[in-house]
Amino acid sequence: MPVLKGDLSAVFEPRRVALVGASDQPGKTGELFWRNLASFPGEVVPVTSSAETVAGHKAYPTLRDVEGEIDLAVVVVPAAGVPAVIRDASAKGVSAAIVISGGFAEAGPGGIRLHDELVAAARAGGVRIVGPNCFGVQNCDLPLNASMAAGTPRGGGGISLVTQSGAYGMAIHSLGLDEQIGFAKVYAAGNKADIGDAELLRYLADDGASRTLCFFLESLPDGRAFFEAACRATPRKPVIVAMTGRSVDGVRAARSHTAGLAGSERVWRAAFEQAGVILVRSGLEMMDVARALDSQPPPVGRRVAVITNSGGTGVELTDLLADEGLEVPELSVKLQDELRLLLPPLASPGNPVDLTPVWSRFAELYPLLVDRLARSGEVDAVVPVLLQRSASDERVAMGIRDAVDRLRADGVRVPVYVCWVAPRTSRPNADLLQAGGVPCFEWPERTARALGHAARYGEARAPASAGAVGPAAGSVAASAGSASAGSALGSASAGSALAGVPGPALAPGWLGIDAAAEVLAGTGIQTVAGRICGTAADAVVAADDLGYPVVVKAVHPTLLHKTEAGGVRLDLGDPSAVQAAAAELLMLASGAAVLVQPQVPGTELIVGGLRDPQFGPTVLVGLGGIFVEALDDTALGLAPLNHEAARGLVGKLRGYPVLAGARGAEPIDLDAVAAVITAVGDLLVTTPEIAELDLNPVLAAPDGCVAVDWRILVENPPGQDQERPQDSPRHAGETRRRPS
């Protein structure tokens, strides 16, 4: 297969590699990489000005001097010399370079200058850069070990890992050896001077060897692009993300309720969920889930059978599975009767199936029960718990492995996971199972967490969910197998008043009440009529015209949150009440006015939107009104959202049963609420000047909904040709530490 200029195949599948900084002197970084590249089936060319040969191979002083084409340069020279190497690579026509060297954007002002020189040199010749300041790259099947690790993890597996941390890449290498994990590719991103996570996700999603995709992220500047790539990848392959460095730096509570509620962590969590990404708490959990999904079919439901010879361990695992939303159902009477004939007298055929400590029969019973339960049709996954006696018997491990092989040969797709609670001396039997494609998870907690993620992933892709809007219910991407997967990402929702239409020209700052209402009306969002008045007398006239009862609100630029400022008076039923309320409110701030509106009934909701720095237009819905922050019952989604996805957001609220008509109450018009959510998302997409938007409250009734308070903040966003450095992984070393 030819290596295309600029294509990432040069990184993962080069034909000819140059090692810049090569050495055969023990203790040198160049010597370590020379040894690591020895298994590469193509040619490795040493480049160094310090010697004429390296390990008997002719060495070249620079990349320009190398005879023939070079697909990939691995650069291990000190940081100060790297820009010159990349200039040589550009002149030579090298497709890609892995820059191992540190001392760039993470090292202060001098390093930032070197970073900029490196990027400029690479762009001049179209050289793709991995790193700098990275662990390297491994293709375990080729094999290619262009990394610091002494050897590649076991190949033949489908797990591909992208990690920003080089040390974590080393840890994964060790884990792969210890737990017989089969990898396809390992990529350590380092400072991400060029290649971003979204591009890597797109490449690996199309890579046949990569079946399960893992990302260990410290930052995600190309968040929107990653989200869109994930929407297209997850219907075909699991995408698992462990995100570190959680922060609240995206919270802007002083500006709007929406911004205060939608902190940066909430936004990326919502984005990952919407895209069908599996979000985990740690790197260890990420690898457990990857093993579960890469080596076994995903469960298609939440019913789990547990086989154990320890009642206490079985009960603990049952509780932990319940914490994950899974169930260990009691088996049918017919199945229990069948199992009772196989089991010793004191054993329990319920679920968990407890064998009791009949050590002499473990090698017979564990494989037999795995087979019977998987074929029963009553469970979606089987978990044999192996403790000291059962784990130390090689025949048990071999029997379970062979039983799983027979299940797969017969087309039975029920997965089998082993809960391993055993001493280290029994570890070879766990290796036997894992090498045979049966994952072993140490202790019930790790087992339950991995199985919970696997079950949710499998359930979302079961045939019953084929009508969902995306990889999981509520996502914006099209269903798995759809020819238009992710198509909803590119335009405003069908039927929107603004679909495909440029937004209005707006002046920066908080829009006035009337101007904001006009913008909302253009999207089909209904607002309550009202009149702004400068005197108490005018307020009384307005109330008489609008009809009682009325609401009177203070209006002033400094009164951003009216209720908190004491600027709202409700249920005013006569002119004298309006006169008194307006007079009080006009005194709250110099130059204040009052807004008079008819009071309307309904359940209070908040619908808002903001433009997240990493993920772009984001919509929020929640239970609203004066308790919005206190209740904190909200759901977020990335815009645009179609109608079904918008209803899905409402369905995520803890208070949803109340909205849907719990205990005989009349339900609100959920379709009308969904239409408002969709319209807010479309407005953000088509009008980039809008930075934040609050509709709080929206009063929802059985026959529609209406916004009774609204605020829109307008800012001047950068033009498409005015990219800000912090928005692009090509410009920002993501581990950059600015001098204090």
XYZ file of C-alpha atoms in Angstrom:
740
model
C 0.000 0.000 0.000
C 1.554 3.356 -0.969
C 2.145 5.937 1.720
C 0.439 9.193 0.799
C 1.959 12.550 1.637
C 0.299 13.892 4.781
C -1.619 10.678 5.402
C -1.380 9.100 8.883
C -0.496 5.758 7.315
C 3.057 7.107 7.229
C 2.938 7.219 11.038
C 1.526 3.752 11.588
C 2.535 1.804 8.467
C 5.755 3.265 7.038
C 7.844 1.363 4.503
C 11.160 3.042 5.309
C 12.130 4.734 8.590
C 14.971 7.119 9.430
C 16.186 7.364 13.021
C 17.608 10.853 13.532
C 20.008 10.782 16.455
C 20.758 7.082 15.994
C 23.530 5.533 18.070
C 24.998 2.155 18.954
C 26.425 3.356 22.267
C 24.628 1.752 25.266
C 22.814 4.251 27.452
C 22.041 6.647 24.609
C 18.430 7.321 23.645
C 19.426 6.784 20.026
C 20.684 3.293 20.886
C 17.432 2.395 22.683
C 15.370 3.398 19.666
C 17.761 1.605 17.308
C 17.181 -1.620 19.254
C 13.427 -1.028 19.421
C 13.241 -0.528 15.656
C 15.176 -3.733 14.988
C 11.924 -5.729 14.691
C 10.554 -3.411 11.996
C 10.260 -5.425 8.755
C 11.215 -2.481 6.547
C 14.516 -0.646 6.358
C 15.715 1.569 9.200
C 18.244 4.221 8.158
C 20.522 5.755 10.835
C 20.989 9.531 10.666
C 23.703 11.085 12.809
C 26.614 13.470 12.384
C 28.545 11.694 15.157
C 29.465 8.480 13.345
C 29.839 7.085 9.841
C 28.141 3.822 10.781
C 25.678 2.623 13.406
C 25.790 -1.071 14.278
C 27.440 -1.741 10.929
C 24.890 0.270 8.920
C 25.887 3.290 6.875
C 24.876 6.504 8.646
C 23.946 9.778 6.979
C 24.757 13.187 8.492
C 21.308 14.679 7.684
C 17.987 13.604 6.269
C 18.780 15.511 3.075
C 21.725 13.173 2.491
C 19.727 9.939 2.731
C 19.411 8.066 -0.540
C 15.843 7.213 -1.583
C 12.508 8.035 -0.027
C 11.749 8.179 3.698
C 8.204 7.751 4.985
C 8.784 8.306 8.701
C 11.527 10.077 10.658
C 11.930 9.263 14.362
C 13.686 12.239 15.972
C 15.587 11.835 19.261
C 18.018 14.787 19.067
C 17.934 17.605 21.689
C 15.125 20.131 21.307
C 17.368 22.912 20.005
C 18.279 20.811 16.972
C 14.785 19.605 16.115
C 13.605 22.554 13.923
C 16.611 22.054 11.651
C 15.828 18.333 11.399
C 12.227 19.104 10.416
C 13.426 21.611 7.811
C 15.555 18.820 6.377
C 12.531 16.501 6.481
C 10.474 19.050 4.554
C 13.182 19.437 1.938
C 13.533 15.659 1.645
C 9.804 15.088 1.277
C 9.442 12.971 4.435
C 5.766 12.283 5.124
C 5.802 12.243 8.929
C 8.063 12.682 11.939
C 7.781 11.401 15.506
C 9.512 13.937 17.748
C 10.434 12.235 21.011
C 12.471 15.159 22.313
C 11.121 17.318 25.147
C 11.817 20.983 25.837
C 9.168 22.652 23.690
C 5.883 24.348 24.622
C 5.861 22.613 28.004
C 9.174 24.273 28.948
C 8.377 27.992 28.979
C 9.037 30.902 26.550
C 12.195 29.441 24.986
C 10.432 26.155 24.350
C 7.438 27.937 22.859
C 9.733 29.607 20.329
C 11.190 26.215 19.389
C 7.665 24.840 19.111
C 6.700 27.599 16.675
C 9.851 26.996 14.596
C 9.103 23.270 14.475
C 5.511 23.821 13.340
C 6.540 26.349 10.686
C 9.208 23.989 9.325
C 6.752 21.091 9.190
C 4.049 23.077 7.441
C 6.477 24.299 4.821
C 6.932 20.742 3.556
C 3.703 19.084 4.678
C 5.422 16.917 7.301
C 2.953 15.475 9.837
C 4.263 15.751 13.400
C 3.689 13.328 16.286
C 4.563 15.064 19.548
C 6.913 16.667 20.376
C 7.673 15.514 23.938
C 6.076 12.130 23.419
C 6.545 8.433 24.163
C 6.246 7.403 20.512
C 4.149 5.098 18.343
C 3.667 1.324 18.184
C 1.989 -0.818 15.550
C 1.888 -4.181 17.258
C 0.965 -6.171 14.150
C 3.550 -4.762 11.725
C 5.508 -4.680 14.086
C 6.739 -1.120 14.538
C 8.132 0.002 17.871
C 9.028 3.658 17.388
C 8.700 4.287 21.106
C 10.592 4.246 24.390
C 9.155 0.871 25.395
C 11.455 -2.130 25.257
C 9.246 -4.247 23.022
C 5.671 -3.980 21.794
C 2.582 -5.311 23.572
C 1.119 -8.568 22.324
C -0.302 -8.092 18.841
C -3.326 -9.713 17.306
C -5.770 -7.747 19.444
C -8.053 -4.977 18.313
C -7.411 -2.387 21.028
C -5.824 0.859 19.867
C -4.790 3.397 22.458
C -4.196 7.136 22.108
C -2.637 8.664 25.200
C -1.380 12.172 25.798
C 0.874 10.904 28.572
C 4.101 9.173 27.628
C 4.418 7.603 31.055
C 0.960 6.183 30.597
C 2.042 4.654 27.321
C 4.790 2.852 29.225
C 2.280 1.701 31.844
C -0.031 0.347 29.154
C 2.891 -1.580 27.691
C 3.455 -3.210 31.079
C -0.251 -3.909 31.543
C -0.394 -5.523 28.124
C 2.384 -7.904 29.069
C 0.990 -8.633 32.542
C -2.609 -9.285 31.507
C -2.159 -10.749 28.018
C -3.908 -7.822 26.350
C -3.722 -7.800 22.580
C -3.169 -4.356 21.065
C -3.321 -3.085 17.511
C -1.747 0.351 17.916
C -0.439 2.616 20.683
C 0.010 6.346 20.032
C 1.365 8.876 22.525
C 0.356 12.375 21.461
C 2.648 14.469 23.665
C 2.220 18.185 22.984
C -0.037 17.664 19.935
C 1.739 20.251 17.807
C 0.009 18.977 14.672
C -2.090 15.816 14.784
C -5.206 16.248 16.924
C -7.370 13.671 18.647
C -10.213 14.067 16.156
C -7.970 13.209 13.205
C -6.640 10.179 15.074
C -10.181 9.057 15.837
C -11.159 9.343 12.179
C -8.092 7.340 11.103
C -8.529 4.573 13.677
C -12.270 4.347 13.011
C -11.407 3.383 9.420
C -8.474 1.137 10.391
C -9.438 -2.509 10.015
C -7.035 -3.701 12.707
C -8.427 -1.297 15.325
C -11.674 -2.713 16.711
C -11.820 -0.934 20.090
C -10.599 2.653 20.396
C -9.261 4.086 23.671
C -8.371 7.727 24.358
C -6.631 8.798 27.566
C -7.007 12.577 27.382
C -5.638 15.431 29.447
C -7.197 18.088 27.206
C -9.328 18.245 24.089
C -9.021 21.558 22.218
C -10.565 20.075 19.070
C -13.607 18.958 21.066
C -16.261 19.673 18.437
C -14.353 17.828 15.720
C -13.770 14.903 18.109
C -17.488 14.825 18.919
C -18.431 14.727 15.241
C -15.867 11.991 14.531
C -17.167 9.996 17.506
C -20.766 10.268 16.273
C -19.652 8.548 13.103
C -17.360 5.997 14.768
C -19.423 4.671 17.671
C -22.108 2.911 15.601
C -19.250 0.786 14.204
C -16.712 0.545 17.040
C -16.552 1.227 20.772
C -14.847 4.527 21.625
C -13.716 4.668 25.270
C -12.465 7.893 26.859
C -10.749 8.530 30.192
C -10.560 12.290 30.763
C -8.275 13.833 33.354
C -7.697 17.435 34.415
C -11.358 18.142 35.162
C -11.866 21.792 35.897
C -14.482 24.490 36.369
C -12.725 27.110 34.274
C -15.631 27.109 31.833
C -18.110 28.300 34.466
C -19.236 31.893 33.948
C -21.912 32.080 36.614
C -21.993 35.876 36.737
C -23.273 36.121 33.172
C -26.232 33.760 32.940
C -27.942 30.831 34.614
C -27.081 28.618 31.659
C -23.360 29.387 31.835
C -23.360 28.866 35.579
C -24.993 25.457 35.275
C -23.020 24.249 32.231
C -19.459 23.969 33.525
C -16.794 22.636 31.180
C -16.864 19.124 32.648
C -20.630 18.897 32.208
C -20.366 19.943 28.598
C -17.790 17.356 27.616
C -19.607 14.662 29.560
C -22.803 15.512 27.707
C -20.962 15.592 24.382
C -19.425 12.155 24.935
C -22.738 10.649 26.014
C -24.530 12.168 23.028
C -21.900 10.757 20.664
C -22.154 7.261 22.143
C -18.694 7.432 23.739
C -18.048 5.252 26.793
C -16.743 7.583 29.497
C -14.710 5.970 32.286
C -13.152 7.226 35.513
C -9.597 5.952 35.088
C -7.095 4.406 32.737
C -7.440 1.025 34.444
C -11.202 1.092 33.982
C -10.675 2.093 30.347
C -8.524 -0.976 29.711
C -10.985 -3.255 31.526
C -13.844 -2.045 29.342
C -11.667 -2.349 26.241
C -10.853 -5.966 27.065
C -14.514 -6.734 27.704
C -15.610 -5.339 24.344
C -12.652 -6.398 22.228
C -12.597 -10.082 23.150
C -16.302 -10.843 23.689
C -19.553 -9.818 21.972
C -21.319 -7.034 23.882
C -24.334 -8.041 25.967
C -27.653 -7.151 24.360
C -29.419 -6.738 27.698
C -28.861 -6.323 31.428
C -29.497 -9.850 32.774
C -26.401 -11.503 34.265
C -25.834 -15.058 35.466
C -23.229 -15.488 38.216
C -21.513 -18.825 38.920
C -19.599 -19.035 42.167
C -18.399 -21.403 44.848
C -18.518 -18.649 47.499
C -21.907 -17.327 48.533
C -20.451 -14.111 49.990
C -18.519 -13.217 46.861
C -21.563 -13.954 44.715
C -23.733 -11.632 46.817
C -21.101 -8.861 46.691
C -20.891 -9.121 42.915
C -24.699 -9.098 42.678
C -24.862 -5.861 44.666
C -22.147 -4.218 42.560
C -23.879 -5.262 39.338
C -27.080 -3.693 40.651
C -25.152 -0.466 41.229
C -24.398 -0.539 37.492
C -28.072 -0.907 36.607
C -27.746 -4.630 35.879
C -29.767 -7.466 37.358
C -29.002 -11.005 38.497
C -32.477 -12.451 37.904
C -33.789 -15.601 39.500
C -33.728 -18.359 36.914
C -36.936 -19.987 35.747
C -38.231 -23.009 37.627
C -37.620 -25.188 34.580
C -33.985 -24.093 34.268
C -33.392 -24.454 38.001
C -34.763 -27.993 37.877
C -32.385 -28.821 35.024
C -29.408 -27.383 36.887
C -30.361 -29.086 40.164
C -29.825 -32.457 38.473
C -26.226 -31.463 37.712
C -25.291 -29.854 41.011
C -24.208 -31.362 44.331
C -26.955 -31.705 46.992
C -26.317 -28.468 48.906
C -25.747 -26.264 45.852
C -28.148 -23.472 44.865
C -29.504 -23.438 41.287
C -30.976 -19.939 41.620
C -28.882 -16.968 40.592
C -26.086 -16.656 41.654
C -25.579 -20.349 41.004
C -23.606 -21.463 44.061
C -21.640 -24.689 43.567
C -20.464 -24.899 47.190
C -16.832 -25.968 47.820
C -17.015 -29.246 45.846
C -13.412 -28.919 44.667
C -13.335 -32.293 42.954
C -16.087 -31.259 40.522
C -14.994 -27.680 39.687
C -13.345 -28.687 36.396
C -16.607 -30.367 35.329
C -19.196 -27.930 36.660
C -17.809 -24.488 35.761
C -17.603 -25.167 31.975
C -20.904 -27.054 31.995
C -22.759 -24.228 33.727
C -21.206 -21.583 31.479
C -22.535 -23.501 28.496
C -26.032 -24.163 29.895
C -26.609 -20.631 31.115
C -25.326 -18.969 27.937
C -27.666 -21.118 25.837
C -30.664 -20.721 28.152
C -32.041 -17.518 26.663
C -32.632 -16.231 30.200
C -29.469 -14.166 30.599
C -27.402 -11.741 28.522
C -23.987 -12.402 30.105
C -22.353 -15.093 32.240
C -19.796 -14.398 34.971
C -17.967 -17.341 36.549
C -16.278 -16.278 39.789
C -12.955 -18.070 40.221
C -11.539 -18.086 43.713
C -8.508 -19.802 45.202
C -9.387 -23.460 44.565
C -11.165 -22.996 41.238
C -8.592 -20.499 39.971
C -5.618 -22.714 40.802
C -6.956 -25.644 38.748
C -5.751 -25.360 35.154
C -8.522 -27.709 34.053
C -11.146 -25.137 35.128
C -9.554 -22.410 33.041
C -9.139 -24.687 30.028
C -12.720 -25.906 30.370
C -14.176 -22.386 30.468
C -12.045 -21.308 27.514
C -13.155 -24.322 25.472
C -16.805 -23.847 26.451
C -16.663 -20.257 25.176
C -15.068 -21.445 21.935
C -17.957 -23.881 21.430
C -20.510 -21.163 22.107
C -18.982 -18.936 19.461
C -18.723 -21.815 16.975
C -22.450 -22.444 17.459
C -23.317 -18.777 16.987
C -24.203 -18.116 20.651
C -23.300 -14.462 21.263
C -23.744 -14.317 25.044
C -20.457 -12.987 26.466
C -18.513 -14.648 29.280
C -16.368 -12.636 31.714
C -14.386 -14.116 34.594
C -14.338 -12.463 38.019
C -10.858 -13.344 39.303
C -10.376 -13.446 43.086
C -7.241 -15.553 43.453
C -3.591 -15.453 44.556
C -0.744 -14.454 42.250
C 0.455 -18.042 42.051
C -2.643 -18.845 39.983
C -1.987 -16.068 37.483
C -0.900 -18.416 34.638
C -4.463 -19.735 34.505
C -5.816 -16.203 34.098
C -3.289 -15.708 31.298
C -4.567 -18.901 29.678
C -8.108 -17.570 29.722
C -7.206 -14.097 28.470
C -5.013 -15.448 25.699
C -8.066 -17.476 24.683
C -10.272 -14.395 24.503
C -11.989 -14.720 27.887
C -11.198 -11.579 29.920
C -10.460 -11.905 33.638
C -11.155 -8.957 35.929
C -9.610 -8.872 39.360
C -12.212 -8.595 42.121
C -15.969 -8.017 41.850
C -15.773 -4.216 41.629
C -13.665 -4.187 38.462
C -15.843 -6.939 37.013
C -19.069 -5.050 37.663
C -17.754 -1.752 36.275
C -16.503 -3.356 33.059
C -19.691 -5.359 32.582
C -21.857 -2.308 33.267
C -20.179 -0.318 30.505
C -20.274 -3.286 28.126
C -23.970 -3.895 28.767
C -24.920 -0.255 28.218
C -22.903 -0.213 25.010
C -24.485 -3.440 23.753
C -28.005 -2.463 24.751
C -27.738 0.826 22.860
C -26.838 -1.117 19.710
C -29.356 -3.911 20.076
C -31.989 -4.210 17.296
C -34.619 -2.638 19.545
C -32.716 0.645 19.479
C -32.373 0.766 15.721
C -34.826 3.644 15.514
C -32.866 5.891 17.837
C -31.480 9.114 16.474
C -27.881 8.095 17.018
C -25.474 5.722 18.682
C -27.573 6.055 21.836
C -31.010 7.482 22.424
C -30.872 11.250 22.377
C -27.809 11.527 20.151
C -27.785 13.743 17.111
C -26.081 11.185 14.890
C -28.084 8.839 12.706
C -28.641 5.226 13.728
C -26.066 2.511 13.253
C -26.138 1.329 9.680
C -27.652 4.525 8.386
C -26.116 5.937 5.255
C -26.405 9.382 6.744
C -24.794 8.703 10.132
C -24.054 12.008 11.785
C -25.736 14.035 9.037
C -27.689 16.053 11.597
C -24.415 17.595 12.722
C -23.956 19.687 9.641
C -27.090 21.833 9.543
C -29.933 23.181 11.591
C -32.824 20.847 12.256
C -35.348 20.226 9.517
C -38.334 22.510 9.718
C -36.568 25.215 11.687
C -37.346 28.762 10.668
C -33.619 29.416 10.545
C -32.476 26.231 8.798
C -29.954 27.246 6.187
C -30.666 30.947 6.736
C -27.940 33.313 8.004
C -28.729 34.790 11.410
C -29.546 38.458 11.930
C -26.847 41.114 12.345
C -26.648 41.880 16.070
C -24.781 44.494 18.079
C -22.462 43.199 20.851
C -23.710 43.155 24.449
C -26.934 42.138 26.151
C -29.825 42.652 23.765
C -32.738 44.740 24.904
C -35.949 42.955 25.802
C -37.742 43.858 22.588
C -34.737 43.137 20.371
C -34.211 39.752 22.018
C -37.916 38.909 21.684
C -37.714 39.739 17.983
C -34.769 37.365 17.533
C -36.653 34.601 19.346
C -39.805 35.205 17.333
C -37.799 34.600 14.178
C -37.135 31.048 15.395
C -40.734 30.355 16.348
C -40.160 30.710 20.105
C -43.199 32.350 21.694
C -42.661 35.043 24.331
C -45.201 36.641 26.654
C -46.340 40.077 25.554
C -45.302 42.957 27.741
C -44.688 46.687 27.956
C -41.672 48.560 29.315
C -42.624 51.535 31.455
C -40.617 54.367 32.974
C -43.137 55.410 35.654
C -45.538 53.724 38.040
C -48.442 55.481 36.347
C -47.464 54.070 32.963
C -47.222 50.624 34.550
C -50.823 50.879 35.743
C -51.997 51.858 32.249
C -50.076 48.900 30.784
C -51.622 46.503 33.315
C -55.103 47.769 32.501
C -54.453 47.152 28.805
C -52.852 43.701 29.257
C -55.417 42.399 31.778
C -55.031 41.258 35.362
C -53.331 39.532 37.090
C -49.948 40.843 35.953
C -46.267 40.481 36.769
C -43.994 43.521 37.156
C -40.214 43.169 36.754
C -37.360 45.616 37.177
C -35.324 46.345 34.028
C -31.758 47.668 34.287
C -28.355 46.558 32.873
C -27.017 45.878 36.387
C -29.963 43.667 37.349
C -28.897 40.551 35.462
C -30.752 38.108 37.721
C -34.010 39.837 38.597
C -35.244 37.498 41.314
C -31.964 37.536 43.232
C -32.091 41.360 43.148
C -35.655 41.422 44.467
C -36.803 42.747 41.127
C -39.964 40.684 40.487
C -43.521 41.103 41.804
C -46.055 38.383 41.008
C -49.845 38.005 40.992
C -50.717 41.705 41.020
C -54.499 41.847 40.705
C -55.443 45.533 40.720
C -54.103 49.014 39.851
C -53.065 49.868 43.404
C -50.916 46.732 43.685
C -49.270 47.560 40.367
C -48.711 51.174 41.417
C -46.981 50.128 44.657
C -44.892 47.379 43.076
C -43.695 49.549 40.190
C -42.744 52.383 42.540
C -40.577 50.009 44.631
C -38.883 48.437 41.635
C -38.061 51.764 39.985
C -36.012 52.616 43.083
C -33.710 49.567 42.753
C -31.283 51.314 40.389
C -30.850 54.733 38.883
C -32.493 54.809 35.462
C -34.429 51.585 36.005
C -37.645 50.798 34.167
C -40.261 48.124 34.743
C -41.654 45.435 32.464
C -45.358 44.653 32.850
C -46.593 41.266 31.608
C -49.795 39.266 32.005
C -49.288 36.396 34.453
C -49.669 32.997 32.781
C -49.813 29.530 34.373
C -47.456 26.631 33.723
C -44.572 24.493 34.976
C -41.315 26.430 35.133
C -38.454 25.207 32.950
C -35.174 26.727 31.839
C -33.986 26.399 28.247
C -30.634 27.968 27.482
C -27.690 27.897 25.161
C -24.019 28.780 25.178
C -21.015 28.557 22.898
C -18.511 26.258 24.623
C -14.858 27.009 23.716
C -14.131 23.358 22.854
C -17.491 21.914 21.795
C -19.315 24.879 20.295
C -23.100 25.441 20.400
C -24.568 23.685 23.436
C -28.164 23.604 24.655
C -29.377 23.173 28.248
C -32.817 22.253 29.577
C -33.849 21.873 33.199
C -36.377 22.560 35.869
C -36.342 26.336 36.060
C -37.534 29.409 37.859
C -36.150 30.654 41.146
C -34.811 27.218 42.175
C -32.837 26.505 39.010
C -29.405 26.522 40.664
C -30.661 24.900 43.864
C -32.375 21.996 42.073
C -29.606 21.663 39.469
C -31.761 19.258 37.481
C -30.466 19.845 33.973
C -29.441 18.047 30.793
C -27.163 19.274 28.005
C -26.787 18.451 24.343
C -24.669 19.729 21.480
C -26.591 21.613 18.804
C -28.163 21.199 16.382
C -30.658 18.754 17.846
C -33.534 17.153 16.006
C -36.957 16.840 17.651
C -36.431 13.325 18.996
C -33.059 14.224 20.479
C -34.568 17.311 22.113
C -37.291 15.187 23.723
C -34.558 12.814 24.837
C -32.892 15.650 26.757
C -36.112 16.355 28.647
C -36.384 12.649 29.420
C -33.017 12.746 31.233
C -34.255 15.160 33.897
C -34.843 13.738 37.360
C -38.120 15.653 37.377
C -39.266 14.144 34.089
C -42.002 11.990 35.688
C -43.622 15.176 37.007
C -43.500 16.754 33.550
C -44.905 13.602 31.952
C -47.909 13.453 34.286
C -46.931 11.485 37.382
C -49.673 10.464 39.832
C -52.474 11.434 37.508
C -51.348 15.015 36.871
C -51.892 16.415 33.392
C -48.627 16.208 31.422
C -47.063 19.255 29.856
C -46.773 19.579 26.074
C -43.402 17.823 25.653
C -43.430 18.353 21.900
C -43.741 22.108 22.391
C -40.816 22.074 24.832
C -38.760 20.018 22.385
C -39.527 22.556 19.663
C -38.131 25.352 21.859
C -34.974 23.322 22.596
C -34.482 22.627 18.896
C -35.027 26.287 18.004
C -32.475 27.462 20.592
C -29.898 25.054 19.158
C -30.598 26.188 15.621
C -30.264 29.830 16.638
C -26.833 29.176 18.143
C -25.713 27.279 15.039
C -26.893 29.876 12.536
C -25.978 32.970 14.561
C -22.378 32.685 15.807
C -22.589 36.151 17.397
C -24.837 34.740 20.138
C -22.596 33.677 23.012
C -25.255 32.878 25.630
C -29.022 32.674 25.763
C -31.388 32.190 28.707
C -35.102 31.459 28.590
C -35.893 31.293 32.291
C -38.522 30.519 33.005
C -40.320 28.878 30.125
C -43.827 28.123 31.346
C -44.966 24.771 29.984
C -48.627 23.823 29.972
C -50.592 20.886 28.513
C -51.305 22.909 25.362
C -47.970 24.608 24.660
C -45.247 26.675 26.283
C -44.105 30.283 26.357
C -40.984 32.114 27.549
C -41.733 34.753 30.169
C -38.165 35.955 30.739
C -35.320 35.936 28.223
C -31.799 37.253 27.827
C -29.369 37.073 24.902
C -25.667 37.962 25.050
C -24.010 38.918 21.758
C -20.257 38.831 21.191
C -18.120 39.188 18.102
C -16.681 35.731 17.372
C -13.453 35.356 15.350
C -13.933 34.928 11.626
C -13.254 31.544 10.087
C -9.851 32.802 8.932
C -9.030 34.255 12.353
C -8.304 31.071 14.260
C -7.350 31.660 17.872
C -4.247 29.702 18.985
C -6.058 28.145 21.946
C -8.692 26.691 19.617
C -6.319 24.576 17.532
C -4.089 21.647 18.454
C -1.826 22.673 15.579
C -0.961 25.863 17.415
C -1.150 24.965 21.090
C 1.117 22.495 22.832
C -1.516 21.028 25.120
C 0.883 20.465 27.994
C 2.198 24.010 27.617
C 3.014 25.719 30.883
C 3.074 29.472 30.604
C 5.633 31.159 32.866
C 4.013 32.643 35.972
